[in-house]
Short mmCIF file of C-alpha atoms and ligand atoms in Angstrom, two decimals:
data_model
loop_
_atom_site.label_atom_id
_atom_site.label_comp_id
_atom_site.label_asym_id
_atom_site.label_seq_id
_atom_site.Cartn_x
_atom_site.Cartn_y
_atom_site.Cartn_z
CA MET A 104 -3.31 -20.20 -2.21
CA THR A 105 -2.75 -22.35 0.88
CA LYS A 106 -6.38 -22.45 1.72
CA GLU A 107 -9.64 -22.21 -0.21
CA LYS A 108 -10.79 -18.95 1.46
CA PRO A 109 -8.60 -16.41 3.00
CA VAL A 110 -8.54 -15.19 6.78
CA VAL A 111 -9.03 -11.46 6.60
CA ALA A 112 -8.06 -8.81 9.01
CA VAL A 113 -9.31 -5.22 9.13
CA VAL A 114 -6.83 -3.00 10.92
CA GLY A 115 -8.31 0.32 12.20
CA ALA A 116 -11.70 -1.36 12.08
CA THR A 117 -13.49 1.15 14.44
CA GLY A 118 -12.60 4.05 12.10
CA ALA A 119 -14.84 5.68 9.52
CA VAL A 120 -13.00 3.82 6.69
CA GLY A 121 -12.63 0.56 8.74
CA ARG A 122 -16.24 0.25 9.40
CA GLU A 123 -16.92 0.76 5.65
CA MET A 124 -14.38 -1.93 4.94
CA LEU A 125 -16.41 -4.41 6.95
CA LYS A 126 -19.57 -3.33 5.32
CA THR A 127 -18.01 -3.56 1.88
CA LEU A 128 -16.62 -7.12 2.51
CA GLU A 129 -20.12 -8.12 3.56
CA ASP A 130 -21.94 -6.33 0.68
CA ARG A 131 -19.71 -7.85 -1.94
CA ALA A 132 -19.76 -11.31 -0.34
CA PHE A 133 -16.05 -11.41 -0.27
CA PRO A 134 -15.14 -15.03 0.25
CA ALA A 135 -13.57 -14.74 3.62
CA ALA A 136 -13.17 -17.77 5.94
CA GLU A 137 -13.09 -15.33 8.87
CA VAL A 138 -12.73 -11.58 9.35
CA ILE A 139 -10.89 -10.26 12.32
CA PRO A 140 -11.18 -6.54 13.33
CA PHE A 141 -8.09 -4.86 14.96
CA ALA A 142 -7.71 -1.41 16.46
CA SER A 143 -5.89 0.41 19.19
CA SER A 144 -6.03 -0.77 22.78
CA ARG A 145 -8.70 1.97 23.29
CA SER A 146 -11.18 -0.09 21.07
CA ALA A 147 -10.23 -3.63 22.28
CA GLY A 148 -13.51 -5.41 23.18
CA VAL A 149 -15.81 -3.09 20.98
CA LYS A 150 -18.36 -5.09 19.12
CA LEU A 151 -18.85 -4.34 15.33
CA PRO A 152 -21.77 -5.51 13.30
CA PHE A 153 -20.80 -8.13 10.54
CA ARG A 154 -22.97 -10.60 8.39
CA GLY A 155 -25.91 -10.40 10.80
CA GLY A 156 -23.70 -11.07 14.03
CA GLU A 157 -20.97 -9.28 15.81
CA LEU A 158 -17.29 -9.23 15.67
CA THR A 159 -15.20 -8.19 18.71
CA VAL A 160 -12.24 -5.78 18.16
CA ARG A 161 -8.81 -7.02 19.15
CA GLU A 162 -5.75 -4.97 20.07
CA LEU A 163 -3.23 -4.71 17.24
CA LYS A 164 0.10 -6.19 18.02
CA LYS A 165 3.12 -7.15 16.05
CA ASP A 166 2.58 -10.86 16.40
CA VAL A 167 -1.07 -11.14 15.48
CA PHE A 168 -0.61 -11.78 11.87
CA ALA A 169 0.33 -15.55 11.89
CA GLY A 170 -2.52 -17.42 10.17
CA ILE A 171 -3.96 -14.24 8.52
CA ASP A 172 -3.85 -14.28 4.66
CA LEU A 173 -4.95 -10.72 3.90
CA ALA A 174 -5.08 -7.40 6.03
CA LEU A 175 -6.88 -4.30 5.03
CA PHE A 176 -5.19 -1.32 6.87
CA SER A 177 -6.68 1.98 7.72
CA ALA A 178 -5.41 3.10 10.95
CA GLY A 179 -3.16 6.06 9.94
CA GLY A 180 0.25 6.31 8.46
CA SER A 181 2.33 5.75 11.53
CA THR A 182 0.36 2.56 12.39
CA SER A 183 0.99 1.34 8.83
CA GLU A 184 4.58 2.06 8.88
CA THR A 185 5.23 0.16 11.93
CA PHE A 186 2.70 -2.82 11.54
CA ALA A 187 2.54 -3.53 7.75
CA PRO A 188 6.16 -4.92 7.67
CA TRP A 189 5.23 -7.44 10.48
CA ALA A 190 2.22 -8.47 8.60
CA ALA A 191 4.08 -9.02 5.32
CA GLY A 192 6.91 -10.79 7.16
CA ALA A 193 4.41 -13.28 8.51
CA GLY A 194 3.02 -14.04 5.06
CA CYS A 195 -0.02 -11.84 5.31
CA VAL A 196 -0.60 -9.56 2.22
CA VAL A 197 -1.31 -5.98 3.26
CA VAL A 198 -3.61 -3.59 1.34
CA ASP A 199 -2.80 -0.24 3.00
CA ASN A 200 -5.06 2.81 2.97
CA SER A 201 -2.45 5.22 4.51
CA SER A 202 0.00 7.36 2.70
CA ALA A 203 2.88 5.50 4.19
CA TRP A 204 3.87 3.17 1.43
CA ARG A 205 2.43 4.72 -1.65
CA MET A 206 5.56 6.19 -3.16
CA ASP A 207 7.74 3.24 -2.02
CA GLU A 208 9.18 1.60 -5.17
CA ARG A 209 8.68 -1.90 -3.66
CA CYS A 210 4.93 -1.32 -3.49
CA PRO A 211 2.37 -1.28 -6.20
CA LEU A 212 -0.07 1.65 -5.92
CA VAL A 213 -3.27 0.29 -7.51
CA VAL A 214 -6.62 1.44 -8.86
CA PRO A 215 -8.05 -1.86 -10.34
CA GLU A 216 -9.80 -0.29 -13.21
CA VAL A 217 -6.49 1.56 -14.23
CA ASN A 218 -3.43 -0.62 -13.40
CA ALA A 219 -4.41 -3.95 -11.95
CA ASP A 220 -1.37 -5.55 -13.61
CA ALA A 221 0.86 -3.68 -11.19
CA LEU A 222 -0.19 -6.28 -8.52
CA GLU A 223 1.84 -9.04 -10.35
CA GLY A 224 5.13 -9.74 -8.40
CA HIS A 225 4.16 -7.55 -5.35
CA ASN A 226 6.24 -7.78 -2.21
CA GLY A 227 3.47 -8.16 0.36
CA ILE A 228 2.53 -4.56 0.83
CA ILE A 229 0.14 -2.96 -1.64
CA ALA A 230 -0.81 0.74 -1.33
CA ASN A 231 -4.30 2.09 -1.84
CA PRO A 232 -4.07 5.59 -3.35
CA ASN A 233 -5.26 8.84 -1.96
CA CYS A 234 -9.07 9.29 -2.21
CA SER A 235 -8.88 12.32 -4.46
CA THR A 236 -6.31 10.66 -6.69
CA ILE A 237 -8.38 7.55 -7.20
CA GLN A 238 -11.58 9.16 -8.40
CA MET A 239 -9.52 11.42 -10.78
CA VAL A 240 -7.48 8.53 -12.40
CA VAL A 241 -10.53 6.39 -13.00
CA VAL A 242 -11.78 9.05 -15.30
CA LEU A 243 -8.65 10.33 -16.74
CA LYS A 244 -7.09 6.94 -17.74
CA PRO A 245 -9.55 6.15 -20.55
CA LEU A 246 -9.08 9.75 -21.87
CA HIS A 247 -5.35 9.47 -21.63
CA ASP A 248 -5.48 6.09 -23.61
CA ALA A 249 -7.44 7.86 -26.34
CA ALA A 250 -5.84 11.34 -26.57
CA LYS A 251 -2.59 11.34 -24.36
CA ILE A 252 -3.00 13.74 -21.46
CA THR A 253 -0.05 16.11 -21.04
CA ARG A 254 -1.25 18.48 -18.29
CA VAL A 255 -3.82 18.31 -15.49
CA VAL A 256 -5.07 21.29 -13.35
CA VAL A 257 -7.23 20.10 -10.43
CA SER A 258 -8.97 21.77 -7.56
CA THR A 259 -10.68 19.63 -4.93
CA TYR A 260 -13.74 20.18 -2.79
CA GLN A 261 -13.14 17.50 -0.03
CA ALA A 262 -15.55 16.10 2.53
CA VAL A 263 -14.62 16.04 6.21
CA SER A 264 -15.16 12.23 6.42
CA GLY A 265 -11.74 11.80 4.77
CA THR A 266 -10.16 12.98 8.04
CA GLY A 267 -12.16 10.23 9.96
CA GLN A 268 -14.78 10.06 12.63
CA LYS A 269 -13.54 12.93 14.75
CA ALA A 270 -13.88 15.34 11.85
CA ILE A 271 -17.41 14.16 10.97
CA ALA A 272 -18.41 14.80 14.71
CA GLU A 273 -16.67 18.24 14.54
CA LEU A 274 -18.72 19.53 11.59
CA GLU A 275 -22.04 18.27 13.23
CA THR A 276 -20.98 19.83 16.52
CA GLN A 277 -20.07 23.14 15.01
CA VAL A 278 -23.27 23.47 12.98
CA ARG A 279 -25.27 22.83 16.17
CA GLN A 280 -23.35 25.33 18.12
CA LEU A 281 -23.72 27.97 15.49
CA PHE A 282 -27.38 27.58 15.28
CA ASN A 283 -27.56 27.92 19.13
CA MET A 284 -25.45 31.13 19.04
CA GLN A 285 -22.60 29.39 20.79
CA GLU A 286 -18.86 29.78 19.99
CA PRO A 287 -17.88 26.66 17.91
CA ASP A 288 -15.24 24.31 19.26
CA VAL A 289 -12.38 24.11 16.87
CA LYS A 290 -10.18 20.98 17.41
CA VAL A 291 -9.49 18.90 14.34
CA TYR A 292 -8.94 21.67 11.76
CA PRO A 293 -7.00 24.67 12.36
CA TYR A 294 -10.11 26.85 11.74
CA ARG A 295 -13.83 26.43 11.82
CA ILE A 296 -15.09 24.17 9.03
CA ALA A 297 -18.86 24.84 9.40
CA PHE A 298 -19.93 27.25 6.65
CA ASN A 299 -16.37 27.76 5.56
CA CYS A 300 -13.68 26.46 3.11
CA LEU A 301 -10.12 25.69 4.14
CA PRO A 302 -7.48 25.64 1.37
CA HIS A 303 -5.43 23.36 3.54
CA ILE A 304 -5.48 19.45 3.66
CA ASP A 305 -2.67 17.69 5.44
CA VAL A 306 0.51 19.53 6.22
CA PHE A 307 2.29 22.27 4.36
CA LEU A 308 5.54 21.39 2.58
CA ASP A 309 8.59 23.44 1.71
CA ASN A 310 7.33 24.34 -1.73
CA ASP A 311 4.15 25.91 -0.14
CA TYR A 312 1.97 23.18 -1.52
CA THR A 313 0.21 20.84 0.97
CA LYS A 314 1.12 17.16 1.30
CA GLU A 315 -2.44 16.31 -0.03
CA GLU A 316 -1.76 18.31 -3.18
CA MET A 317 1.56 16.68 -3.77
CA LYS A 318 0.08 13.19 -3.20
CA MET A 319 -2.23 13.98 -6.18
CA VAL A 320 0.81 15.13 -8.31
CA ASN A 321 2.96 12.16 -7.55
CA GLU A 322 0.42 9.33 -7.20
CA THR A 323 -1.30 10.27 -10.54
CA VAL A 324 1.99 9.74 -12.44
CA LYS A 325 2.73 6.56 -10.65
CA ILE A 326 -0.72 4.94 -11.21
CA MET A 327 -1.17 6.16 -14.81
CA GLY A 328 2.57 5.01 -15.52
CA ASP A 329 3.47 7.99 -17.61
CA ALA A 330 6.06 10.41 -16.16
CA ASN A 331 5.25 12.91 -18.95
CA ILE A 332 1.85 13.81 -17.39
CA ARG A 333 2.24 17.16 -15.48
CA VAL A 334 -0.21 17.78 -12.65
CA THR A 335 -0.88 20.69 -10.44
CA ALA A 336 -3.39 20.69 -7.57
CA THR A 337 -5.25 22.91 -5.07
CA CYS A 338 -7.04 20.76 -2.38
CA VAL A 339 -9.83 22.42 -0.35
CA ARG A 340 -11.77 21.21 2.61
CA VAL A 341 -15.50 22.09 2.38
CA PRO A 342 -18.32 21.45 4.87
CA VAL A 343 -19.61 18.45 3.24
CA PHE A 344 -19.88 15.02 5.09
CA TYR A 345 -19.43 12.44 2.33
CA GLY A 346 -18.27 12.80 -1.27
CA HIS A 347 -15.30 14.66 -2.75
CA SER A 348 -15.91 16.83 -5.78
CA GLU A 349 -13.21 17.94 -8.26
CA SER A 350 -12.84 20.48 -10.90
CA VAL A 351 -10.42 18.99 -13.44
CA ASN A 352 -8.84 20.64 -16.49
CA ILE A 353 -6.89 18.59 -18.91
CA GLU A 354 -4.77 19.36 -21.94
CA THR A 355 -4.21 16.61 -24.48
CA ALA A 356 -1.78 15.93 -27.36
CA ARG A 357 -4.59 15.04 -29.72
CA LYS A 358 -7.81 16.93 -29.99
CA MET A 359 -10.77 15.45 -28.16
CA THR A 360 -14.21 16.82 -28.32
CA PRO A 361 -16.47 16.80 -25.28
CA GLN A 362 -18.82 14.46 -27.28
CA GLU A 363 -15.87 11.94 -27.88
CA ALA A 364 -14.92 12.15 -24.08
CA ARG A 365 -18.53 11.32 -23.10
CA ALA A 366 -18.68 8.44 -25.45
CA ILE A 367 -15.27 7.06 -24.15
CA LEU A 368 -16.31 7.48 -20.56
CA ALA A 369 -19.69 5.94 -21.00
CA GLN A 370 -17.80 2.67 -21.71
CA ALA A 371 -15.30 3.13 -18.83
CA PRO A 372 -15.38 0.73 -15.90
CA GLY A 373 -16.47 2.28 -12.68
CA VAL A 374 -17.56 5.50 -14.28
CA GLN A 375 -20.98 6.95 -14.80
CA VAL A 376 -21.45 9.98 -17.14
CA TYR A 377 -23.95 12.37 -15.53
CA ASP A 378 -23.94 15.25 -17.96
CA ASN A 379 -26.94 17.16 -19.34
CA PRO A 380 -26.71 20.85 -18.74
CA GLY A 381 -30.19 21.47 -20.36
CA GLU A 382 -31.64 19.31 -17.61
CA LYS A 383 -29.49 20.78 -14.89
CA MET A 384 -27.94 17.27 -14.68
CA TYR A 385 -24.42 17.18 -13.17
CA PRO A 386 -22.86 15.02 -10.42
CA MET A 387 -23.06 16.19 -6.78
CA ALA A 388 -21.71 14.94 -3.57
CA ILE A 389 -25.29 14.18 -2.20
CA ASP A 390 -25.76 11.83 -5.14
CA ALA A 391 -22.53 10.14 -4.97
CA ALA A 392 -22.50 9.49 -1.18
CA GLY A 393 -23.24 5.73 -0.69
CA GLU A 394 -22.44 4.88 -4.34
CA ASP A 395 -19.64 2.75 -5.76
CA ASP A 396 -19.10 4.47 -9.12
CA THR A 397 -17.28 7.70 -9.87
CA PHE A 398 -19.56 10.31 -11.59
CA VAL A 399 -18.40 12.82 -14.20
CA GLY A 400 -20.17 15.72 -15.81
CA ARG A 401 -19.82 19.32 -16.78
CA ILE A 402 -17.68 18.00 -19.76
CA ARG A 403 -16.83 21.07 -21.98
CA GLU A 404 -14.18 22.55 -24.13
CA ASP A 405 -11.47 24.62 -22.63
CA GLU A 406 -11.68 27.50 -25.12
CA THR A 407 -8.39 29.25 -24.02
CA ILE A 408 -6.22 26.34 -25.47
CA ASP A 409 -6.18 24.10 -28.69
CA ASN A 410 -6.71 20.74 -26.95
CA GLY A 411 -8.31 21.11 -23.61
CA LEU A 412 -11.30 19.94 -21.62
CA ASN A 413 -12.91 20.88 -18.29
CA MET A 414 -14.95 18.50 -16.21
CA TRP A 415 -16.47 17.83 -12.80
CA ILE A 416 -15.74 14.58 -11.01
CA VAL A 417 -17.44 13.32 -7.87
CA ALA A 418 -17.15 10.11 -5.85
CA ASP A 419 -17.91 8.85 -2.37
CA ASN A 420 -14.47 9.25 -0.68
CA ILE A 421 -15.00 6.63 1.95
CA ARG A 422 -16.13 3.97 -0.54
CA LYS A 423 -14.28 4.29 -3.95
CA GLY A 424 -11.76 6.70 -2.35
CA ALA A 425 -10.82 4.14 0.36
CA ALA A 426 -12.83 0.98 1.42
CA LEU A 427 -14.26 -0.21 -1.98
CA ASN A 428 -10.93 0.41 -3.78
CA ALA A 429 -9.18 -1.62 -1.01
CA VAL A 430 -11.57 -4.59 -1.25
CA GLN A 431 -11.39 -4.36 -5.14
CA ILE A 432 -7.67 -4.76 -4.79
CA ALA A 433 -8.32 -7.80 -2.53
CA GLU A 434 -10.65 -9.34 -5.03
CA GLU A 435 -8.08 -8.92 -7.85
CA LEU A 436 -5.41 -10.57 -5.56
CA LEU A 437 -7.67 -13.48 -5.11
CA ARG A 438 -8.71 -13.68 -8.96
CA ARG A 439 -4.86 -13.63 -9.81
CA ASP A 440 -3.97 -16.12 -7.08
CA LEU A 441 -1.49 -13.55 -5.55
CA LEU A 442 -2.26 -14.39 -1.81
CA GLY A 443 -0.47 -17.01 0.25
CA VAL A 444 2.97 -16.81 -1.29
CA GLY A 445 4.77 -17.38 2.00
CA ASP A 446 6.86 -15.25 4.35
CA ARG A 447 8.66 -12.23 3.05
CA ASN A 448 11.47 -10.18 4.43
CA VAL A 449 11.57 -7.31 1.93
CA PHE A 450 10.55 -4.56 4.58
CA GLU A 451 12.36 -3.84 7.65
CA ARG A 452 10.59 -4.74 10.99
CA LYS A 453 10.97 -2.14 13.70
O1 25A B 47 -3.63 10.29 6.84
P1 25A B 47 -3.39 8.84 7.05
O2 25A B 47 -2.26 8.77 8.05
O3 25A B 47 -3.19 8.10 5.88
O4 25A B 47 -4.68 8.25 7.93
C1 25A B 47 -5.96 7.97 7.14
C2 25A B 47 -6.91 7.48 8.31
O5 25A B 47 -6.37 6.89 9.42
C3 25A B 47 -6.89 7.43 10.64
C4 25A B 47 -8.03 8.34 10.26
O6 25A B 47 -9.28 7.55 10.37
C5 25A B 47 -7.69 8.68 8.86
O7 25A B 47 -8.92 9.05 8.14
N1 25A B 47 -5.74 8.21 11.24
C6 25A B 47 -5.04 9.10 10.74
N2 25A B 47 -4.12 9.61 11.58
C7 25A B 47 -4.36 8.91 12.71
C8 25A B 47 -3.78 8.91 14.04
N3 25A B 47 -2.73 9.72 14.27
C9 25A B 47 -5.39 8.05 12.55
N4 25A B 47 -5.90 7.25 13.50
C10 25A B 47 -5.23 7.42 14.64
N5 25A B 47 -4.27 8.14 14.88
P2 25A B 47 -10.17 7.29 11.64
O8 25A B 47 -9.86 8.22 12.67
O9 25A B 47 -11.47 7.29 11.16
O10 25A B 47 -9.86 5.75 12.13
C11 25A B 47 -8.76 5.52 12.83
C12 25A B 47 -8.68 4.03 13.08
O11 25A B 47 -7.36 3.60 13.25
C13 25A B 47 -7.37 2.96 14.61
N6 25A B 47 -6.15 3.17 15.25
C14 25A B 47 -5.63 4.29 15.61
N7 25A B 47 -4.35 4.11 16.08
C15 25A B 47 -4.12 2.72 16.04
C16 25A B 47 -5.26 2.16 15.48
N8 25A B 47 -5.37 0.77 15.35
C17 25A B 47 -4.29 0.19 15.76
N9 25A B 47 -3.21 0.65 16.35
C18 25A B 47 -3.06 1.96 16.52
N10 25A B 47 -1.96 2.47 17.12
C19 25A B 47 -8.49 3.55 15.26
O12 25A B 47 -8.88 2.80 16.40
C20 25A B 47 -9.63 3.67 14.26
O13 25A B 47 -10.19 2.40 14.00
P3 25A B 47 -9.14 3.52 17.80
O14 25A B 47 -9.11 2.49 18.82
O15 25A B 47 -8.33 4.68 18.03
O16 25A B 47 -10.67 4.07 17.66
C21 25A B 47 -11.03 5.25 18.08
C22 25A B 47 -12.31 5.31 18.72
O17 25A B 47 -13.03 6.21 17.75
C23 25A B 47 -14.45 5.90 17.93
N11 25A B 47 -14.94 5.71 16.56
C24 25A B 47 -14.30 5.61 15.46
N12 25A B 47 -15.05 5.53 14.45
C25 25A B 47 -16.24 5.51 14.85
C26 25A B 47 -16.31 5.78 16.22
N13 25A B 47 -17.39 5.76 16.92
C27 25A B 47 -18.57 5.65 16.39
N14 25A B 47 -18.70 5.52 15.00
C28 25A B 47 -17.69 5.44 14.18
N15 25A B 47 -17.62 5.33 12.85
C29 25A B 47 -14.60 4.71 18.76
O18 25A B 47 -14.97 5.11 19.96
C30 25A B 47 -13.11 4.14 18.72
O19 25A B 47 -13.04 3.41 19.92
O1 L14 B 48 -3.56 10.29 1.95
O2 L14 B 48 -9.34 14.14 4.00
O3 L14 B 48 -5.42 9.10 2.30
O4 L14 B 48 -8.19 14.35 5.74
C1 L14 B 48 -5.93 10.98 4.50
C2 L14 B 48 -6.61 12.22 5.11
C3 L14 B 48 -6.60 11.80 2.30
C4 L14 B 48 -7.30 12.92 2.87
C5 L14 B 48 -4.67 10.12 2.46
C6 L14 B 48 -8.42 13.77 4.72
C7 L14 B 48 -5.50 11.40 3.06
C8 L14 B 48 -7.68 12.61 4.23
#
C-alpha cells in the first residue's frame, strides 16, 4: 500500500446497490481515508448521506481515477466495460458488480467465503458474481468439499430490487394502481410484475435459456473451481421487493444425510441454518431482507436418486448478493495488501 488508508470511489452511487455500498462501508467501518460517489451527469450534485454528513455525487469521467485506490462499481455492464479499464490503468483496483467482466479469464470472480485466494495476482479488475449465484455457492461450497457435488438443479424466486430503483418503484406503483382499479403501467419488465411471476430475467439467448440462467451455470463452475459440476437453472422474477429465494437440488458423489448437511452448514462462514419443519421454521425473503447472512432450510433427502438433497436458500440480494460481497472483497484486498500495486495496462482503454 502506498498510503495507510485507501481513497474509495463508489460508481453508480445513486442506484439501489450504490446506496447500499455506501451504507455497508459506513456500517462495517471500512478504513477509507475518503469516499467519493460517482454517477451519470443526471445525478451530479445530488447529496448522499454518509457517516453523519453528506457526500456530493460527481459525474463519472475517464480521468477521475487518479489518486483513487479502490473503486466499487455498480452502474450497469456498459458503464463497467468502458470505465473499469480506465480505473485499473490509473492504478485504482476495481471491484465490479456488473456482469461485464465475470467470465473474463483475466478477472477473478470472488465470493470471499468460497475462493478468496483467487484475489492473489489480480490484474486490477475483480468481478463480483451474480446475486443468485453468490447465495447459492456460499451454501454449496462446504457441501461440495464434504461430498463432491456432481449436479445442481436450481429454480430462483428473485426480488425486483435486483433490477434497480426503477423496478422497485414499478412494483409499488402497479400495486397501488391495481388497488385503485386502474390499468397498471408496465415499463421495466415486459409484463405486469404485481401479483404475477415472470420466468424471464435478463435477455433470452440462442439456447432458449436466459442470460441470468446461464450466469448461474457458468459463474458457479468458475467460483467453485470445478468444471465437473453440472448446473441447470430456471430464474423467475416474483413480486418481492428485497430477498432472493432459491429451490436447490444437488446430487453428490458420496452419500450425505440431511443431518450431516445441517451439521456442516452450521459451521459454514456467512451461513445460518434455519430449518425446523415441526416449528414451521424455514427461511423467507422477509426475514433475510436487511441481513448479511445467507439462510438455508428445508434440507431433505431427494428420494428419487441415491445421493441427493433438496434445500431452500434465501439472502438479501442487495447486501450479500451485491453491496456486502463487494465490500467483503475490498476488506480481503486490504488484509492481503493487494491494493496500490501501481498502474496496469492489462485491459484495453476505449
Ligand atoms: O445488469 P447489470 O448491467 O450488471 O447492472 C446492474 C445494475 O446496474 C444498474 C442497475 O442499478 C442494475 O441493478 N443498471 C443496469 N443497467 C443499466 C443501464 N442501462 C443500469 N444503470 C443505468 N443504465 P440501478 O438502476 O439501481 O443503479 C444505476 C446506477 O448507475 C448509475 N449510472 C447509470 N449510468 C451511468 C451511471 N453512472 C455513471 N455513468 C453512467 N453512464 C446511476 O446513476 C445509478 O447510480 P444515475 O445518475 O443514472 O441515477 C439515476 C437516478 O435514479 C434515481 N435513484 C436511483 N436510486 C435511487 C434513486 N432515487 C431515490 N432512491 C434511490 N435509491 C435518482 O434520481 C438518480 O438521480
Ligand atoms: O448479473 O434482478 O448482476 O434484474 C443484474 C440484474 C442480476 C439480476 C447481474 C436483476 C444481474 C439483476
